[in-house]
Amino acid sequence: FAGRATVPGLFSYLESLLPAGPTPLATVTGHVLGQSSLPGVTVVVSDLLTPHWRSLVGLRAGGSDLLVVHVSCREDNEPDYQGDLELVDREDGARLTVSVTEDVLRSYADRVRTWREEVVGVTAASGGAYVPVDADDNIEEVLLRAWRRAGVLR
């Protein structure tokens, strides 16, 4: 999508997407870089739950501005589970049995905070903008607000 006239089509396309499967960010980054040498804004909307999330900074190499819209939910950031559980990954069906205690929740919260700080730092160091959003937010409002905050729109 290129140009202001395509924004309504972009929002229609985004609203039609359903989450499914893993996101090969390194492959997608290479594909995007090979598509165009025109400057512009590359917007990545992702939960970033992939080992290859750092590959996003390569998008700046193509001369584009980078806006990372990091989607998460309260349950990801502050789970309130207790006891013995089996967690199932919605993307690949992998299962993990865990025993959740207060200490485990504190450790998890520390790791999530540290990881988010790393994502913000890596994005900023590459010259990109980072905008955290909640999965329940309206994508059109989120993107317009994020683009304004990042200086992409006035």
PDB file of N, CA, C and O in Angstrom, residues 39-112:
ATOM      1  N   PRO A  39      11.644   5.347  -0.642  1.00  0.00           N
ATOM      2  CA  PRO A  39      11.514   5.666   0.784  1.00  0.00           C
ATOM      3  C   PRO A  39      10.041   5.711   1.175  1.00  0.00           C
ATOM      4  O   PRO A  39       9.174   5.882   0.336  1.00  0.00           O
ATOM      5  N   GLY A  40       9.784   5.560   2.417  1.00  0.00           N
ATOM      6  CA  GLY A  40       8.422   5.594   2.912  1.00  0.00           C
ATOM      7  C   GLY A  40       8.400   5.145   4.354  1.00  0.00           C
ATOM      8  O   GLY A  40       9.408   5.217   5.052  1.00  0.00           O
ATOM      9  N   VAL A  41       7.261   4.658   4.774  1.00  0.00           N
ATOM     10  CA  VAL A  41       7.109   4.182   6.131  1.00  0.00           C
ATOM     11  C   VAL A  41       6.770   2.697   6.074  1.00  0.00           C
ATOM     12  O   VAL A  41       5.839   2.295   5.378  1.00  0.00           O
ATOM     13  N   THR A  42       7.530   1.914   6.783  1.00  0.00           N
ATOM     14  CA  THR A  42       7.224   0.499   6.926  1.00  0.00           C
ATOM     15  C   THR A  42       6.638   0.314   8.315  1.00  0.00           C
ATOM     16  O   THR A  42       7.274   0.656   9.316  1.00  0.00           O
ATOM     17  N   VAL A  43       5.414  -0.198   8.364  1.00  0.00           N
ATOM     18  CA  VAL A  43       4.708  -0.413   9.627  1.00  0.00           C
ATOM     19  C   VAL A  43       4.637  -1.912   9.874  1.00  0.00           C
ATOM     20  O   VAL A  43       4.148  -2.662   9.029  1.00  0.00           O
ATOM     21  N   VAL A  44       5.136  -2.336  11.013  1.00  0.00           N
ATOM     22  CA  VAL A  44       5.085  -3.743  11.405  1.00  0.00           C
ATOM     23  C   VAL A  44       4.133  -3.852  12.589  1.00  0.00           C
ATOM     24  O   VAL A  44       4.326  -3.199  13.611  1.00  0.00           O
ATOM     25  N   VAL A  45       3.087  -4.651  12.426  1.00  0.00           N
ATOM     26  CA  VAL A  45       2.126  -4.913  13.496  1.00  0.00           C
ATOM     27  C   VAL A  45       2.327  -6.363  13.894  1.00  0.00           C
ATOM     28  O   VAL A  45       2.061  -7.272  13.104  1.00  0.00           O
ATOM     29  N   SER A  46       2.821  -6.580  15.118  1.00  0.00           N
ATOM     30  CA  SER A  46       3.173  -7.941  15.531  1.00  0.00           C
ATOM     31  C   SER A  46       3.205  -8.063  17.050  1.00  0.00           C
ATOM     32  O   SER A  46       3.397  -7.076  17.755  1.00  0.00           O
ATOM     33  N   ASP A  47       3.076  -9.303  17.535  1.00  0.00           N
ATOM     34  CA  ASP A  47       3.296  -9.552  18.961  1.00  0.00           C
ATOM     35  C   ASP A  47       4.783  -9.733  19.245  1.00  0.00           C
ATOM     36  O   ASP A  47       5.197  -9.787  20.399  1.00  0.00           O
ATOM     37  N   LEU A  48       5.590  -9.827  18.196  1.00  0.00           N
ATOM     38  CA  LEU A  48       7.047  -9.960  18.282  1.00  0.00           C
ATOM     39  C   LEU A  48       7.495 -11.224  19.017  1.00  0.00           C
ATOM     40  O   LEU A  48       8.644 -11.327  19.434  1.00  0.00           O
ATOM     41  N   LEU A  49       6.605 -12.180  19.165  1.00  0.00           N
ATOM     42  CA  LEU A  49       6.947 -13.412  19.867  1.00  0.00           C
ATOM     43  C   LEU A  49       7.578 -14.402  18.894  1.00  0.00           C
ATOM     44  O   LEU A  49       7.011 -15.438  18.556  1.00  0.00           O
ATOM     45  N   THR A  50       8.751 -14.027  18.434  1.00  0.00           N
ATOM     46  CA  THR A  50       9.535 -14.844  17.531  1.00  0.00           C
ATOM     47  C   THR A  50      11.007 -14.615  17.857  1.00  0.00           C
ATOM     48  O   THR A  50      11.385 -13.500  18.223  1.00  0.00           O
ATOM     49  N   PRO A  51      11.826 -15.632  17.734  1.00  0.00           N
ATOM     50  CA  PRO A  51      13.248 -15.431  18.022  1.00  0.00           C
ATOM     51  C   PRO A  51      13.913 -14.441  17.062  1.00  0.00           C
ATOM     52  O   PRO A  51      14.985 -13.934  17.335  1.00  0.00           O
ATOM     53  N   HIS A  52      13.266 -14.156  15.944  1.00  0.00           N
ATOM     54  CA  HIS A  52      13.863 -13.308  14.913  1.00  0.00           C
ATOM     55  C   HIS A  52      13.347 -11.872  14.923  1.00  0.00           C
ATOM     56  O   HIS A  52      13.472 -11.166  13.926  1.00  0.00           O
ATOM     57  N   TRP A  53      12.792 -11.417  16.031  1.00  0.00           N
ATOM     58  CA  TRP A  53      12.204 -10.078  16.053  1.00  0.00           C
ATOM     59  C   TRP A  53      13.235  -8.987  15.754  1.00  0.00           C
ATOM     60  O   TRP A  53      12.905  -7.951  15.206  1.00  0.00           O
ATOM     61  N   ARG A  54      14.495  -9.216  16.080  1.00  0.00           N
ATOM     62  CA  ARG A  54      15.532  -8.202  15.832  1.00  0.00           C
ATOM     63  C   ARG A  54      15.739  -7.923  14.346  1.00  0.00           C
ATOM     64  O   ARG A  54      16.270  -6.896  13.969  1.00  0.00           O
ATOM     65  N   SER A  55      15.322  -8.840  13.481  1.00  0.00           N
ATOM     66  CA  SER A  55      15.489  -8.634  12.042  1.00  0.00           C
ATOM     67  C   SER A  55      14.696  -7.434  11.540  1.00  0.00           C
ATOM     68  O   SER A  55      14.986  -6.905  10.473  1.00  0.00           O
ATOM     69  N   LEU A  56      13.733  -6.981  12.330  1.00  0.00           N
ATOM     70  CA  LEU A  56      12.933  -5.826  11.920  1.00  0.00           C
ATOM     71  C   LEU A  56      13.776  -4.580  11.695  1.00  0.00           C
ATOM     72  O   LEU A  56      13.459  -3.760  10.837  1.00  0.00           O
ATOM     73  N   VAL A  57      14.839  -4.420  12.456  1.00  0.00           N
ATOM     74  CA  VAL A  57      15.647  -3.214  12.321  1.00  0.00           C
ATOM     75  C   VAL A  57      16.290  -3.142  10.939  1.00  0.00           C
ATOM     76  O   VAL A  57      16.644  -2.056  10.467  1.00  0.00           O
ATOM     77  N   GLY A  58      16.404  -4.275  10.262  1.00  0.00           N
ATOM     78  CA  GLY A  58      16.927  -4.277   8.899  1.00  0.00           C
ATOM     79  C   GLY A  58      16.045  -3.518   7.929  1.00  0.00           C
ATOM     80  O   GLY A  58      16.505  -3.091   6.867  1.00  0.00           O
ATOM     81  N   LEU A  59      14.785  -3.330   8.273  1.00  0.00           N
ATOM     82  CA  LEU A  59      13.872  -2.593   7.394  1.00  0.00           C
ATOM     83  C   LEU A  59      14.313  -1.142   7.218  1.00  0.00           C
ATOM     84  O   LEU A  59      14.011  -0.517   6.219  1.00  0.00           O
ATOM     85  N   ARG A  60      15.034  -0.622   8.183  1.00  0.00           N
ATOM     86  CA  ARG A  60      15.569   0.744   8.054  1.00  0.00           C
ATOM     87  C   ARG A  60      16.644   0.799   6.968  1.00  0.00           C
ATOM     88  O   ARG A  60      16.883   1.835   6.374  1.00  0.00           O
ATOM     89  N   ALA A  61      17.291  -0.325   6.678  1.00  0.00           N
ATOM     90  CA  ALA A  61      18.350  -0.362   5.669  1.00  0.00           C
ATOM     91  C   ALA A  61      17.813  -0.029   4.283  1.00  0.00           C
ATOM     92  O   ALA A  61      18.562   0.416   3.428  1.00  0.00           O
ATOM     93  N   GLY A  62      16.540  -0.234   4.075  1.00  0.00           N
ATOM     94  CA  GLY A  62      15.933   0.076   2.787  1.00  0.00           C
ATOM     95  C   GLY A  62      15.592   1.539   2.626  1.00  0.00           C
ATOM     96  O   GLY A  62      15.054   1.947   1.594  1.00  0.00           O
ATOM     97  N   GLY A  63      15.902   2.358   3.618  1.00  0.00           N
ATOM     98  CA  GLY A  63      15.630   3.788   3.534  1.00  0.00           C
ATOM     99  C   GLY A  63      14.267   4.196   4.052  1.00  0.00           C
ATOM    100  O   GLY A  63      13.908   5.361   4.032  1.00  0.00           O
ATOM    101  N   SER A  64      13.493   3.233   4.522  1.00  0.00           N
ATOM    102  CA  SER A  64      12.157   3.543   5.046  1.00  0.00           C
ATOM    103  C   SER A  64      12.235   3.941   6.511  1.00  0.00           C
ATOM    104  O   SER A  64      13.144   3.528   7.231  1.00  0.00           O
ATOM    105  N   ASP A  65      11.261   4.722   6.927  1.00  0.00           N
ATOM    106  CA  ASP A  65      11.061   4.924   8.349  1.00  0.00           C
ATOM    107  C   ASP A  65      10.409   3.649   8.868  1.00  0.00           C
ATOM    108  O   ASP A  65       9.689   2.964   8.146  1.00  0.00           O
ATOM    109  N   LEU A  66      10.662   3.320  10.108  1.00  0.00           N
ATOM    110  CA  LEU A  66      10.135   2.090  10.687  1.00  0.00           C
ATOM    111  C   LEU A  66       9.254   2.414  11.883  1.00  0.00           C
ATOM    112  O   LEU A  66       9.658   3.157  12.779  1.00  0.00           O
ATOM    113  N   LEU A  67       8.054   1.860  11.876  1.00  0.00           N
ATOM    114  CA  LEU A  67       7.140   1.979  13.004  1.00  0.00           C
ATOM    115  C   LEU A  67       6.767   0.567  13.432  1.00  0.00           C
ATOM    116  O   LEU A  67       6.188  -0.196  12.654  1.00  0.00           O
ATOM    117  N   VAL A  68       7.152   0.196  14.650  1.00  0.00           N
ATOM    118  CA  VAL A  68       6.833  -1.122  15.199  1.00  0.00           C
ATOM    119  C   VAL A  68       5.641  -0.962  16.136  1.00  0.00           C
ATOM    120  O   VAL A  68       5.737  -0.281  17.159  1.00  0.00           O
ATOM    121  N   VAL A  69       4.520  -1.546  15.754  1.00  0.00           N
ATOM    122  CA  VAL A  69       3.313  -1.545  16.576  1.00  0.00           C
ATOM    123  C   VAL A  69       3.273  -2.904  17.264  1.00  0.00           C
ATOM    124  O   VAL A  69       3.003  -3.927  16.638  1.00  0.00           O
ATOM    125  N   HIS A  70       3.614  -2.890  18.555  1.00  0.00           N
ATOM    126  CA  HIS A  70       3.756  -4.122  19.329  1.00  0.00           C
ATOM    127  C   HIS A  70       2.428  -4.466  19.995  1.00  0.00           C
ATOM    128  O   HIS A  70       1.993  -3.789  20.918  1.00  0.00           O
ATOM    129  N   VAL A  71       1.809  -5.535  19.533  1.00  0.00           N
ATOM    130  CA  VAL A  71       0.500  -5.953  20.029  1.00  0.00           C
ATOM    131  C   VAL A  71       0.677  -6.976  21.148  1.00  0.00           C
ATOM    132  O   VAL A  71       1.382  -7.970  20.995  1.00  0.00           O
ATOM    133  N   SER A  72       0.054  -6.718  22.272  1.00  0.00           N
ATOM    134  CA  SER A  72       0.039  -7.683  23.367  1.00  0.00           C
ATOM    135  C   SER A  72      -1.279  -7.532  24.121  1.00  0.00           C
ATOM    136  O   SER A  72      -2.064  -6.637  23.832  1.00  0.00           O
ATOM    137  N   CYS A  73      -1.494  -8.408  25.065  1.00  0.00           N
ATOM    138  CA  CYS A  73      -2.707  -8.321  25.871  1.00  0.00           C
ATOM    139  C   CYS A  73      -2.328  -8.404  27.339  1.00  0.00           C
ATOM    140  O   CYS A  73      -1.216  -8.787  27.695  1.00  0.00           O
ATOM    141  N   ARG A  74      -3.259  -8.055  28.195  1.00  0.00           N
ATOM    142  CA  ARG A  74      -3.011  -8.074  29.637  1.00  0.00           C
ATOM    143  C   ARG A  74      -2.555  -9.453  30.089  1.00  0.00           C
ATOM    144  O   ARG A  74      -1.647  -9.594  30.900  1.00  0.00           O
ATOM    145  N   GLU A  75      -3.160 -10.479  29.541  1.00  0.00           N
ATOM    146  CA  GLU A  75      -2.815 -11.848  29.930  1.00  0.00           C
ATOM    147  C   GLU A  75      -1.352 -12.173  29.604  1.00  0.00           C
ATOM    148  O   GLU A  75      -0.698 -12.913  30.339  1.00  0.00           O
ATOM    149  N   ASP A  76      -0.827 -11.614  28.501  1.00  0.00           N
ATOM    150  CA  ASP A  76       0.592 -11.817  28.159  1.00  0.00           C
ATOM    151  C   ASP A  76       1.503 -11.104  29.149  1.00  0.00           C
ATOM    152  O   ASP A  76       2.562 -11.606  29.503  1.00  0.00           O
ATOM    153  N   ASN A  77       1.105  -9.916  29.549  1.00  0.00           N
ATOM    154  CA  ASN A  77       1.965  -9.061  30.366  1.00  0.00           C
ATOM    155  C   ASN A  77       1.825  -9.317  31.859  1.00  0.00           C
ATOM    156  O   ASN A  77       2.791  -9.177  32.608  1.00  0.00           O
ATOM    157  N   GLU A  78       0.618  -9.649  32.294  1.00  0.00           N
ATOM    158  CA  GLU A  78       0.354  -9.840  33.718  1.00  0.00           C
ATOM    159  C   GLU A  78      -0.562 -11.048  33.928  1.00  0.00           C
ATOM    160  O   GLU A  78      -1.712 -10.896  34.346  1.00  0.00           O
ATOM    161  N   PRO A  79      -0.077 -12.239  33.665  1.00  0.00           N
ATOM    162  CA  PRO A  79      -0.946 -13.409  33.838  1.00  0.00           C
ATOM    163  C   PRO A  79      -1.325 -13.588  35.307  1.00  0.00           C
ATOM    164  O   PRO A  79      -0.550 -13.252  36.196  1.00  0.00           O
ATOM    165  N   ASP A  80      -2.522 -14.110  35.522  1.00  0.00           N
ATOM    166  CA  ASP A  80      -2.951 -14.323  36.905  1.00  0.00           C
ATOM    167  C   ASP A  80      -3.210 -15.809  37.175  1.00  0.00           C
ATOM    168  O   ASP A  80      -4.073 -16.171  37.940  1.00  0.00           O
ATOM    169  N   TYR A  81      -2.431 -16.655  36.506  1.00  0.00           N
ATOM    170  CA  TYR A  81      -2.556 -18.088  36.694  1.00  0.00           C
ATOM    171  C   TYR A  81      -1.936 -18.515  38.022  1.00  0.00           C
ATOM    172  O   TYR A  81      -1.013 -17.883  38.511  1.00  0.00           O
ATOM    173  N   GLN A  82      -2.418 -19.600  38.548  1.00  0.00           N
ATOM    174  CA  GLN A  82      -1.859 -20.210  39.754  1.00  0.00           C
ATOM    175  C   GLN A  82      -1.961 -21.718  39.617  1.00  0.00           C
ATOM    176  O   GLN A  82      -2.905 -22.232  39.021  1.00  0.00           O
ATOM    177  N   GLY A  83      -0.983 -22.407  40.171  1.00  0.00           N
ATOM    178  CA  GLY A  83      -1.045 -23.868  40.219  1.00  0.00           C
ATOM    179  C   GLY A  83      -0.423 -24.550  39.008  1.00  0.00           C
ATOM    180  O   GLY A  83       0.314 -23.948  38.239  1.00  0.00           O
ATOM    181  N   ASP A  84      -0.765 -25.814  38.844  1.00  0.00           N
ATOM    182  CA  ASP A  84      -0.240 -26.622  37.745  1.00  0.00           C
ATOM    183  C   ASP A  84      -1.131 -26.437  36.523  1.00  0.00           C
ATOM    184  O   ASP A  84      -2.353 -26.613  36.607  1.00  0.00           O
ATOM    185  N   LEU A  85      -0.498 -26.098  35.408  1.00  0.00           N
ATOM    186  CA  LEU A  85      -1.243 -25.798  34.182  1.00  0.00           C
ATOM    187  C   LEU A  85      -0.551 -26.395  32.977  1.00  0.00           C
ATOM    188  O   LEU A  85       0.665 -26.618  32.985  1.00  0.00           O
ATOM    189  N   GLU A  86      -1.319 -26.600  31.914  1.00  0.00           N
ATOM    190  CA  GLU A  86      -0.742 -26.925  30.615  1.00  0.00           C
ATOM    191  C   GLU A  86      -1.059 -25.751  29.692  1.00  0.00           C
ATOM    192  O   GLU A  86      -2.225 -25.446  29.431  1.00  0.00           O
ATOM    193  N   LEU A  87      -0.018 -25.077  29.224  1.00  0.00           N
ATOM    194  CA  LEU A  87      -0.177 -23.954  28.312  1.00  0.00           C
ATOM    195  C   LEU A  87      -0.063 -24.468  26.878  1.00  0.00           C
ATOM    196  O   LEU A  87       0.779 -25.312  26.579  1.00  0.00           O
ATOM    197  N   VAL A  88      -0.915 -23.941  25.986  1.00  0.00           N
ATOM    198  CA  VAL A  88      -0.914 -24.362  24.593  1.00  0.00           C
ATOM    199  C   VAL A  88      -0.656 -23.145  23.725  1.00  0.00           C
ATOM    200  O   VAL A  88      -1.384 -22.146  23.806  1.00  0.00           O
ATOM    201  N   ASP A  89       0.383 -23.206  22.892  1.00  0.00           N
ATOM    202  CA  ASP A  89       0.709 -22.125  21.970  1.00  0.00           C
ATOM    203  C   ASP A  89      -0.345 -22.094  20.868  1.00  0.00           C
ATOM    204  O   ASP A  89      -0.559 -23.095  20.176  1.00  0.00           O
ATOM    205  N   ARG A  90      -0.992 -20.956  20.684  1.00  0.00           N
ATOM    206  CA  ARG A  90      -2.066 -20.853  19.699  1.00  0.00           C
ATOM    207  C   ARG A  90      -1.558 -20.904  18.264  1.00  0.00           C
ATOM    208  O   ARG A  90      -2.322 -21.168  17.349  1.00  0.00           O
ATOM    209  N   GLU A  91      -0.287 -20.621  18.066  1.00  0.00           N
ATOM    210  CA  GLU A  91       0.236 -20.600  16.701  1.00  0.00           C
ATOM    211  C   GLU A  91       0.706 -21.961  16.221  1.00  0.00           C
ATOM    212  O   GLU A  91       0.518 -22.312  15.075  1.00  0.00           O
ATOM    213  N   ASP A  92       1.357 -22.728  17.096  1.00  0.00           N
ATOM    214  CA  ASP A  92       1.888 -24.004  16.625  1.00  0.00           C
ATOM    215  C   ASP A  92       1.392 -25.211  17.422  1.00  0.00           C
ATOM    216  O   ASP A  92       1.772 -26.344  17.137  1.00  0.00           O
ATOM    217  N   GLY A  93       0.558 -24.980  18.435  1.00  0.00           N
ATOM    218  CA  GLY A  93      -0.009 -26.086  19.204  1.00  0.00           C
ATOM    219  C   GLY A  93       0.934 -26.703  20.222  1.00  0.00           C
ATOM    220  O   GLY A  93       0.562 -27.675  20.885  1.00  0.00           O
ATOM    221  N   ALA A  94       2.146 -26.156  20.344  1.00  0.00           N
ATOM    222  CA  ALA A  94       3.094 -26.696  21.325  1.00  0.00           C
ATOM    223  C   ALA A  94       2.505 -26.592  22.727  1.00  0.00           C
ATOM    224  O   ALA A  94       1.826 -25.623  23.058  1.00  0.00           O
ATOM    225  N   ARG A  95       2.787 -27.593  23.530  1.00  0.00           N
ATOM    226  CA  ARG A  95       2.249 -27.646  24.893  1.00  0.00           C
ATOM    227  C   ARG A  95       3.384 -27.577  25.895  1.00  0.00           C
ATOM    228  O   ARG A  95       4.457 -28.131  25.669  1.00  0.00           O
ATOM    229  N   LEU A  96       3.121 -26.911  27.006  1.00  0.00           N
ATOM    230  CA  LEU A  96       4.113 -26.769  28.059  1.00  0.00           C
ATOM    231  C   LEU A  96       3.405 -26.899  29.402  1.00  0.00           C
ATOM    232  O   LEU A  96       2.454 -26.155  29.677  1.00  0.00           O
ATOM    233  N   THR A  97       3.845 -27.838  30.216  1.00  0.00           N
ATOM    234  CA  THR A  97       3.285 -28.007  31.549  1.00  0.00           C
ATOM    235  C   THR A  97       4.107 -27.171  32.517  1.00  0.00           C
ATOM    236  O   THR A  97       5.344 -27.237  32.511  1.00  0.00           O
ATOM    237  N   VAL A  98       3.425 -26.351  33.312  1.00  0.00           N
ATOM    238  CA  VAL A  98       4.112 -25.460  34.248  1.00  0.00           C
ATOM    239  C   VAL A  98       3.429 -25.497  35.612  1.00  0.00           C
ATOM    240  O   VAL A  98       2.251 -25.810  35.715  1.00  0.00           O
ATOM    241  N   SER A  99       4.198 -25.172  36.641  1.00  0.00           N
ATOM    242  CA  SER A  99       3.663 -24.969  37.985  1.00  0.00           C
ATOM    243  C   SER A  99       3.876 -23.499  38.305  1.00  0.00           C
ATOM    244  O   SER A  99       5.012 -23.037  38.420  1.00  0.00           O
ATOM    245  N   VAL A 100       2.783 -22.775  38.428  1.00  0.00           N
ATOM    246  CA  VAL A 100       2.854 -21.326  38.600  1.00  0.00           C
ATOM    247  C   VAL A 100       2.698 -20.961  40.074  1.00  0.00           C
ATOM    248  O   VAL A 100       1.697 -21.299  40.705  1.00  0.00           O
ATOM    249  N   THR A 101       3.722 -20.281  40.595  1.00  0.00           N
ATOM    250  CA  THR A 101       3.711 -19.774  41.971  1.00  0.00           C
ATOM    251  C   THR A 101       3.893 -18.263  41.909  1.00  0.00           C
ATOM    252  O   THR A 101       4.141 -17.690  40.845  1.00  0.00           O
ATOM    253  N   GLU A 102       3.809 -17.612  43.045  1.00  0.00           N
ATOM    254  CA  GLU A 102       4.049 -16.166  43.104  1.00  0.00           C
ATOM    255  C   GLU A 102       5.460 -15.828  42.624  1.00  0.00           C
ATOM    256  O   GLU A 102       5.669 -14.847  41.919  1.00  0.00           O
ATOM    257  N   ASP A 103       6.448 -16.656  43.009  1.00  0.00           N
ATOM    258  CA  ASP A 103       7.831 -16.434  42.563  1.00  0.00           C
ATOM    259  C   ASP A 103       7.948 -16.557  41.044  1.00  0.00           C
ATOM    260  O   ASP A 103       8.656 -15.771  40.403  1.00  0.00           O
ATOM    261  N   VAL A 104       7.266 -17.538  40.467  1.00  0.00           N
ATOM    262  CA  VAL A 104       7.292 -17.716  39.012  1.00  0.00           C
ATOM    263  C   VAL A 104       6.669 -16.501  38.331  1.00  0.00           C
ATOM    264  O   VAL A 104       7.205 -15.992  37.340  1.00  0.00           O
ATOM    265  N   LEU A 105       5.551 -16.003  38.859  1.00  0.00           N
ATOM    266  CA  LEU A 105       4.902 -14.821  38.278  1.00  0.00           C
ATOM    267  C   LEU A 105       5.804 -13.592  38.363  1.00  0.00           C
ATOM    268  O   LEU A 105       5.882 -12.811  37.400  1.00  0.00           O
ATOM    269  N   ARG A 106       6.491 -13.404  39.490  1.00  0.00           N
ATOM    270  CA  ARG A 106       7.423 -12.270  39.619  1.00  0.00           C
ATOM    271  C   ARG A 106       8.570 -12.390  38.628  1.00  0.00           C
ATOM    272  O   ARG A 106       8.950 -11.414  37.971  1.00  0.00           O
ATOM    273  N   SER A 107       9.120 -13.577  38.501  1.00  0.00           N
ATOM    274  CA  SER A 107      10.212 -13.808  37.565  1.00  0.00           C
ATOM    275  C   SER A 107       9.750 -13.555  36.127  1.00  0.00           C
ATOM    276  O   SER A 107      10.455 -12.920  35.331  1.00  0.00           O
ATOM    277  N   TYR A 108       8.564 -14.035  35.799  1.00  0.00           N
ATOM    278  CA  TYR A 108       8.002 -13.830  34.470  1.00  0.00           C
ATOM    279  C   TYR A 108       7.828 -12.334  34.202  1.00  0.00           C
ATOM    280  O   TYR A 108       8.210 -11.838  33.140  1.00  0.00           O
ATOM    281  N   ALA A 109       7.257 -11.614  35.160  1.00  0.00           N
ATOM    282  CA  ALA A 109       7.046 -10.169  34.993  1.00  0.00           C
ATOM    283  C   ALA A 109       8.374  -9.450  34.765  1.00  0.00           C
ATOM    284  O   ALA A 109       8.463  -8.545  33.916  1.00  0.00           O
ATOM    285  N   ASP A 110       9.415  -9.838  35.494  1.00  0.00           N
ATOM    286  CA  ASP A 110      10.741  -9.236  35.301  1.00  0.00           C
ATOM    287  C   ASP A 110      11.273  -9.510  33.900  1.00  0.00           C
ATOM    288  O   ASP A 110      11.822  -8.621  33.246  1.00  0.00           O
ATOM    289  N   ARG A 111      11.123 -10.745  33.440  1.00  0.00           N
ATOM    290  CA  ARG A 111      11.622 -11.106  32.104  1.00  0.00           C
ATOM    291  C   ARG A 111      10.851 -10.381  31.013  1.00  0.00           C
ATOM    292  O   ARG A 111      11.442  -9.932  30.026  1.00  0.00           O
ATOM    293  N   VAL A 112       9.532 -10.261  31.155  1.00  0.00           N
ATOM    294  CA  VAL A 112       8.731  -9.536  30.169  1.00  0.00           C
ATOM    295  C   VAL A 112       9.159  -8.071  30.131  1.00  0.00           C
ATOM    296  O   VAL A 112       9.356  -7.497  29.055  1.00  0.00           O
TER     297      VAL A 112
END
